[in-house]
Amino acid sequence: MSFFSILMLALGLAMDATAVAVAKGFSAPKLAVRHYLLIALYFGGFQALMPLLGWLVGHQIGGAVAAYDHWIAFVLLSGLGSKMLWEASRESDGEDVPSTDDAFGHRALFGLAIATSIDALVVGVTLPMLHAPLVMTIATIGVVTALLSALGLGLGRRIGTFVGNRLDAVGGFVLILLGVSILVEHLASEG
């Protein structure tokens, strides 16, 4: 497998995480350097870890995960998006909403990182069959995802500042649409 092919694979895998980072940027009232680092470390780290796990245990669980990865991603992303919509409705009612620090808490980022990296687990199962060099492949996937996610967070914040401060709902819709898109894409390819 050539480096160009690995880079294209990394770009494809990074798109979900980048879209989620943009949605996070929409809803963040302010961003600090640590928020960019957290997004990059969680999303890039999980995108690198999951192919490694897939590589290590792929023959035992590969078929089961591949059969349900789209459902898992749909449920997690839709659930997180619904939570964002609910929080947006609380904000418009004048109730307290989570701070930026809560939105970038370890629990929230862990759930998003898992949801956006499930497809990377399945890809990891196929890497030995493609004769991909393991270290270069997982490093490329992790670095590309980290960089694009950090850029997506900044882009989301800029768009959010330009459009207004009540974009939690937009971020929630983005996550739900992403989950639905993943589900529809997989179901269409099965049919």
C-alpha atoms as a PDB file:
ATOM      1  CA  MET A   1       0.000   0.000   0.000  1.00  0.00           C
ATOM      2  CA  SER A   2       1.536   3.334  -1.064  1.00  0.00           C
ATOM      3  CA  PHE A   3       1.836   6.390   1.175  1.00  0.00           C
ATOM      4  CA  PHE A   4      -0.607   8.218  -1.112  1.00  0.00           C
ATOM      5  CA  SER A   5      -3.179   5.451  -0.542  1.00  0.00           C
ATOM      6  CA  ILE A   6      -2.583   5.616   3.205  1.00  0.00           C
ATOM      7  CA  LEU A   7      -2.999   9.395   3.115  1.00  0.00           C
ATOM      8  CA  MET A   8      -6.277   9.084   1.199  1.00  0.00           C
ATOM      9  CA  LEU A   9      -7.481   6.508   3.727  1.00  0.00           C
ATOM     10  CA  ALA A  10      -6.518   8.859   6.576  1.00  0.00           C
ATOM     11  CA  LEU A  11      -8.378  11.771   4.964  1.00  0.00           C
ATOM     12  CA  GLY A  12     -11.493   9.659   4.513  1.00  0.00           C
ATOM     13  CA  LEU A  13     -11.414   8.450   8.097  1.00  0.00           C
ATOM     14  CA  ALA A  14     -10.842  11.987   9.411  1.00  0.00           C
ATOM     15  CA  MET A  15     -13.971  13.469   7.844  1.00  0.00           C
ATOM     16  CA  ASP A  16     -16.392  12.340  10.573  1.00  0.00           C
ATOM     17  CA  ALA A  17     -14.160  13.667  13.340  1.00  0.00           C
ATOM     18  CA  THR A  18     -13.634  16.930  11.469  1.00  0.00           C
ATOM     19  CA  ALA A  19     -17.387  17.419  11.034  1.00  0.00           C
ATOM     20  CA  VAL A  20     -17.945  16.789  14.740  1.00  0.00           C
ATOM     21  CA  ALA A  21     -15.142  19.244  15.609  1.00  0.00           C
ATOM     22  CA  VAL A  22     -16.837  21.895  13.448  1.00  0.00           C
ATOM     23  CA  ALA A  23     -20.090  21.234  15.328  1.00  0.00           C
ATOM     24  CA  LYS A  24     -18.226  21.583  18.646  1.00  0.00           C
ATOM     25  CA  GLY A  25     -16.820  24.892  17.430  1.00  0.00           C
ATOM     26  CA  PHE A  26     -20.339  26.108  16.614  1.00  0.00           C
ATOM     27  CA  SER A  27     -21.474  25.683  20.193  1.00  0.00           C
ATOM     28  CA  ALA A  28     -18.367  26.880  22.051  1.00  0.00           C
ATOM     29  CA  PRO A  29     -18.748  30.385  23.493  1.00  0.00           C
ATOM     30  CA  LYS A  30     -14.944  30.718  23.544  1.00  0.00           C
ATOM     31  CA  LEU A  31     -11.959  28.535  22.734  1.00  0.00           C
ATOM     32  CA  ALA A  32      -8.573  28.236  24.369  1.00  0.00           C
ATOM     33  CA  VAL A  33      -5.462  26.441  23.165  1.00  0.00           C
ATOM     34  CA  ARG A  34      -6.284  23.525  25.467  1.00  0.00           C
ATOM     35  CA  HIS A  35      -9.604  22.977  23.642  1.00  0.00           C
ATOM     36  CA  TYR A  36      -7.755  22.596  20.338  1.00  0.00           C
ATOM     37  CA  LEU A  37      -5.294  20.222  21.979  1.00  0.00           C
ATOM     38  CA  LEU A  38      -8.064  18.154  23.581  1.00  0.00           C
ATOM     39  CA  ILE A  39      -9.932  17.799  20.273  1.00  0.00           C
ATOM     40  CA  ALA A  40      -6.722  16.882  18.431  1.00  0.00           C
ATOM     41  CA  LEU A  41      -5.589  14.394  21.083  1.00  0.00           C
ATOM     42  CA  TYR A  42      -8.945  12.669  21.535  1.00  0.00           C
ATOM     43  CA  PHE A  43      -9.945  12.480  17.881  1.00  0.00           C
ATOM     44  CA  GLY A  44      -6.465  11.858  16.479  1.00  0.00           C
ATOM     45  CA  GLY A  45      -5.626   9.440  19.267  1.00  0.00           C
ATOM     46  CA  PHE A  46      -8.756   7.356  18.858  1.00  0.00           C
ATOM     47  CA  GLN A  47      -8.467   7.354  15.068  1.00  0.00           C
ATOM     48  CA  ALA A  48      -4.955   5.919  15.492  1.00  0.00           C
ATOM     49  CA  LEU A  49      -5.867   3.526  18.310  1.00  0.00           C
ATOM     50  CA  MET A  50      -8.884   1.945  16.637  1.00  0.00           C
ATOM     51  CA  PRO A  51      -7.081   0.629  13.523  1.00  0.00           C
ATOM     52  CA  LEU A  52      -4.441  -0.805  15.835  1.00  0.00           C
ATOM     53  CA  LEU A  53      -7.135  -2.589  17.851  1.00  0.00           C
ATOM     54  CA  GLY A  54      -8.745  -3.758  14.614  1.00  0.00           C
ATOM     55  CA  TRP A  55      -5.381  -5.036  13.432  1.00  0.00           C
ATOM     56  CA  LEU A  56      -4.803  -6.932  16.692  1.00  0.00           C
ATOM     57  CA  VAL A  57      -8.210  -8.557  17.133  1.00  0.00           C
ATOM     58  CA  GLY A  58      -9.716  -8.221  13.676  1.00  0.00           C
ATOM     59  CA  HIS A  59     -10.059 -11.869  12.830  1.00  0.00           C
ATOM     60  CA  GLN A  60     -12.080 -12.554  15.961  1.00  0.00           C
ATOM     61  CA  ILE A  61     -14.506  -9.621  15.969  1.00  0.00           C
ATOM     62  CA  GLY A  62     -14.124  -8.047  12.520  1.00  0.00           C
ATOM     63  CA  GLY A  63     -17.303  -9.492  11.062  1.00  0.00           C
ATOM     64  CA  ALA A  64     -19.447  -8.548  14.047  1.00  0.00           C
ATOM     65  CA  VAL A  65     -18.200  -4.962  14.169  1.00  0.00           C
ATOM     66  CA  ALA A  66     -18.431  -4.509  10.405  1.00  0.00           C
ATOM     67  CA  ALA A  67     -22.028  -5.683  10.479  1.00  0.00           C
ATOM     68  CA  TYR A  68     -23.060  -3.141  13.124  1.00  0.00           C
ATOM     69  CA  ASP A  69     -20.583  -0.244  12.939  1.00  0.00           C
ATOM     70  CA  HIS A  70     -23.056   2.010  11.149  1.00  0.00           C
ATOM     71  CA  TRP A  71     -25.746   1.350  13.773  1.00  0.00           C
ATOM     72  CA  ILE A  72     -23.332   2.048  16.629  1.00  0.00           C
ATOM     73  CA  ALA A  73     -22.164   5.310  15.024  1.00  0.00           C
ATOM     74  CA  PHE A  74     -25.793   6.300  14.272  1.00  0.00           C
ATOM     75  CA  VAL A  75     -26.936   5.725  17.865  1.00  0.00           C
ATOM     76  CA  LEU A  76     -23.951   7.494  19.444  1.00  0.00           C
ATOM     77  CA  LEU A  77     -23.968  10.511  17.107  1.00  0.00           C
ATOM     78  CA  SER A  78     -27.751  10.876  17.154  1.00  0.00           C
ATOM     79  CA  GLY A  79     -27.785  10.588  20.930  1.00  0.00           C
ATOM     80  CA  LEU A  80     -25.084  13.212  21.337  1.00  0.00           C
ATOM     81  CA  GLY A  81     -26.789  15.451  18.763  1.00  0.00           C
ATOM     82  CA  SER A  82     -30.119  15.095  20.561  1.00  0.00           C
ATOM     83  CA  LYS A  83     -28.417  16.047  23.821  1.00  0.00           C
ATOM     84  CA  MET A  84     -27.027  19.171  22.133  1.00  0.00           C
ATOM     85  CA  LEU A  85     -30.506  20.055  20.864  1.00  0.00           C
ATOM     86  CA  TRP A  86     -31.915  19.596  24.344  1.00  0.00           C
ATOM     87  CA  GLU A  87     -29.180  21.808  25.810  1.00  0.00           C
ATOM     88  CA  ALA A  88     -29.900  24.433  23.142  1.00  0.00           C
ATOM     89  CA  SER A  89     -33.570  24.474  24.164  1.00  0.00           C
ATOM     90  CA  ARG A  90     -32.518  24.899  27.811  1.00  0.00           C
ATOM     91  CA  GLU A  91     -30.323  27.835  26.819  1.00  0.00           C
ATOM     92  CA  SER A  92     -33.177  29.540  24.998  1.00  0.00           C
ATOM     93  CA  ASP A  93     -35.344  29.067  28.110  1.00  0.00           C
ATOM     94  CA  GLY A  94     -32.719  30.933  30.104  1.00  0.00           C
ATOM     95  CA  GLU A  95     -31.637  27.939  32.190  1.00  0.00           C
ATOM     96  CA  ASP A  96     -28.031  27.140  32.976  1.00  0.00           C
ATOM     97  CA  VAL A  97     -26.137  25.286  30.284  1.00  0.00           C
ATOM     98  CA  PRO A  98     -22.798  23.535  30.431  1.00  0.00           C
ATOM     99  CA  SER A  99     -19.742  25.747  30.195  1.00  0.00           C
ATOM    100  CA  THR A 100     -17.151  25.396  27.464  1.00  0.00           C
ATOM    101  CA  ASP A 101     -15.122  23.332  29.915  1.00  0.00           C
ATOM    102  CA  ASP A 102     -18.062  20.910  30.360  1.00  0.00           C
ATOM    103  CA  ALA A 103     -18.492  20.653  26.596  1.00  0.00           C
ATOM    104  CA  PHE A 104     -14.815  19.725  26.341  1.00  0.00           C
ATOM    105  CA  GLY A 105     -14.881  17.419  29.338  1.00  0.00           C
ATOM    106  CA  HIS A 106     -13.348  13.984  29.128  1.00  0.00           C
ATOM    107  CA  ARG A 107     -16.694  12.168  29.127  1.00  0.00           C
ATOM    108  CA  ALA A 108     -18.106  14.233  26.255  1.00  0.00           C
ATOM    109  CA  LEU A 109     -14.952  13.972  24.153  1.00  0.00           C
ATOM    110  CA  PHE A 110     -14.568  10.260  24.883  1.00  0.00           C
ATOM    111  CA  GLY A 111     -18.070   9.554  23.534  1.00  0.00           C
ATOM    112  CA  LEU A 112     -17.489  11.635  20.428  1.00  0.00           C
ATOM    113  CA  ALA A 113     -14.081  10.076  19.819  1.00  0.00           C
ATOM    114  CA  ILE A 114     -15.543   6.570  20.030  1.00  0.00           C
ATOM    115  CA  ALA A 115     -18.466   7.459  17.761  1.00  0.00           C
ATOM    116  CA  THR A 116     -16.250   8.940  15.072  1.00  0.00           C
ATOM    117  CA  SER A 117     -13.606   6.197  15.134  1.00  0.00           C
ATOM    118  CA  ILE A 118     -15.674   3.021  14.884  1.00  0.00           C
ATOM    119  CA  ASP A 119     -15.108   2.902  11.129  1.00  0.00           C
ATOM    120  CA  ALA A 120     -11.359   3.078  11.785  1.00  0.00           C
ATOM    121  CA  LEU A 121     -11.657  -0.107  13.850  1.00  0.00           C
ATOM    122  CA  VAL A 122     -13.160  -1.882  10.866  1.00  0.00           C
ATOM    123  CA  VAL A 123     -10.469  -0.462   8.582  1.00  0.00           C
ATOM    124  CA  GLY A 124      -7.875  -1.881  10.946  1.00  0.00           C
ATOM    125  CA  VAL A 125      -9.196  -5.360  10.264  1.00  0.00           C
ATOM    126  CA  THR A 126      -8.426  -4.945   6.572  1.00  0.00           C
ATOM    127  CA  LEU A 127      -4.946  -3.406   6.903  1.00  0.00           C
ATOM    128  CA  PRO A 128      -3.059  -6.732   7.047  1.00  0.00           C
ATOM    129  CA  MET A 129      -4.844  -7.860   3.891  1.00  0.00           C
ATOM    130  CA  LEU A 130      -3.728  -4.654   2.150  1.00  0.00           C
ATOM    131  CA  HIS A 131      -0.124  -5.145   3.285  1.00  0.00           C
ATOM    132  CA  ALA A 132      -0.161  -1.684   4.852  1.00  0.00           C
ATOM    133  CA  PRO A 133       2.773  -0.822   7.101  1.00  0.00           C
ATOM    134  CA  LEU A 134       1.183  -0.679  10.554  1.00  0.00           C
ATOM    135  CA  VAL A 135       3.172   2.096  12.243  1.00  0.00           C
ATOM    136  CA  MET A 136       3.142   4.463   9.260  1.00  0.00           C
ATOM    137  CA  THR A 137      -0.566   3.825   8.676  1.00  0.00           C
ATOM    138  CA  ILE A 138      -1.767   4.453  12.231  1.00  0.00           C
ATOM    139  CA  ALA A 139       0.561   7.449  12.624  1.00  0.00           C
ATOM    140  CA  THR A 140      -0.740   8.998   9.394  1.00  0.00           C
ATOM    141  CA  ILE A 141      -4.367   8.390  10.362  1.00  0.00           C
ATOM    142  CA  GLY A 142      -3.813   9.896  13.817  1.00  0.00           C
ATOM    143  CA  VAL A 143      -1.891  12.975  12.671  1.00  0.00           C
ATOM    144  CA  VAL A 144      -4.241  13.784   9.777  1.00  0.00           C
ATOM    145  CA  THR A 145      -7.300  13.441  12.021  1.00  0.00           C
ATOM    146  CA  ALA A 146      -5.727  15.545  14.787  1.00  0.00           C
ATOM    147  CA  LEU A 147      -4.815  18.358  12.390  1.00  0.00           C
ATOM    148  CA  LEU A 148      -8.138  18.399  10.540  1.00  0.00           C
ATOM    149  CA  SER A 149     -10.121  18.225  13.789  1.00  0.00           C
ATOM    150  CA  ALA A 150      -8.254  21.192  15.277  1.00  0.00           C
ATOM    151  CA  LEU A 151      -8.783  23.148  12.050  1.00  0.00           C
ATOM    152  CA  GLY A 152     -12.462  22.139  12.023  1.00  0.00           C
ATOM    153  CA  LEU A 153     -12.897  23.366  15.601  1.00  0.00           C
ATOM    154  CA  GLY A 154     -11.505  26.773  14.653  1.00  0.00           C
ATOM    155  CA  LEU A 155     -13.621  26.937  11.519  1.00  0.00           C
ATOM    156  CA  GLY A 156     -16.740  26.068  13.498  1.00  0.00           C
ATOM    157  CA  ARG A 157     -15.971  28.783  16.039  1.00  0.00           C
ATOM    158  CA  ARG A 158     -15.454  31.387  13.305  1.00  0.00           C
ATOM    159  CA  ILE A 159     -18.695  30.424  11.607  1.00  0.00           C
ATOM    160  CA  GLY A 160     -20.450  30.370  14.984  1.00  0.00           C
ATOM    161  CA  THR A 161     -19.179  33.866  15.855  1.00  0.00           C
ATOM    162  CA  PHE A 162     -20.266  35.174  12.474  1.00  0.00           C
ATOM    163  CA  VAL A 163     -23.756  33.628  12.564  1.00  0.00           C
ATOM    164  CA  GLY A 164     -24.603  34.054  16.219  1.00  0.00           C
ATOM    165  CA  ASN A 165     -24.265  32.525  19.648  1.00  0.00           C
ATOM    166  CA  ARG A 166     -27.168  30.037  19.625  1.00  0.00           C
ATOM    167  CA  LEU A 167     -25.671  27.382  17.396  1.00  0.00           C
ATOM    168  CA  ASP A 168     -25.913  24.439  19.805  1.00  0.00           C
ATOM    169  CA  ALA A 169     -28.953  23.398  17.803  1.00  0.00           C
ATOM    170  CA  VAL A 170     -27.011  23.572  14.525  1.00  0.00           C
ATOM    171  CA  GLY A 171     -24.247  21.459  16.057  1.00  0.00           C
ATOM    172  CA  GLY A 172     -26.831  18.943  17.270  1.00  0.00           C
ATOM    173  CA  PHE A 173     -28.422  18.756  13.837  1.00  0.00           C
ATOM    174  CA  VAL A 174     -24.987  18.267  12.261  1.00  0.00           C
ATOM    175  CA  LEU A 175     -24.281  15.320  14.550  1.00  0.00           C
ATOM    176  CA  ILE A 176     -27.685  13.759  13.912  1.00  0.00           C
ATOM    177  CA  LEU A 177     -27.335  14.238  10.151  1.00  0.00           C
ATOM    178  CA  LEU A 178     -23.864  12.718  10.279  1.00  0.00           C
ATOM    179  CA  GLY A 179     -25.228   9.692  12.133  1.00  0.00           C
ATOM    180  CA  VAL A 180     -28.103   9.331   9.668  1.00  0.00           C
ATOM    181  CA  SER A 181     -25.710   9.762   6.730  1.00  0.00           C
ATOM    182  CA  ILE A 182     -23.460   6.973   8.011  1.00  0.00           C
ATOM    183  CA  LEU A 183     -26.462   4.699   8.497  1.00  0.00           C
ATOM    184  CA  VAL A 184     -27.991   5.444   5.077  1.00  0.00           C
ATOM    185  CA  GLU A 185     -24.635   5.039   3.305  1.00  0.00           C
ATOM    186  CA  HIS A 186     -24.080   1.599   4.819  1.00  0.00           C
ATOM    187  CA  LEU A 187     -27.650   0.429   4.286  1.00  0.00           C
ATOM    188  CA  ALA A 188     -27.550   1.605   0.657  1.00  0.00           C
ATOM    189  CA  SER A 189     -24.326  -0.287   0.036  1.00  0.00           C
ATOM    190  CA  GLU A 190     -25.872  -3.453   1.455  1.00  0.00           C
ATOM    191  CA  GLY A 191     -28.909  -3.245  -0.799  1.00  0.00           C
END
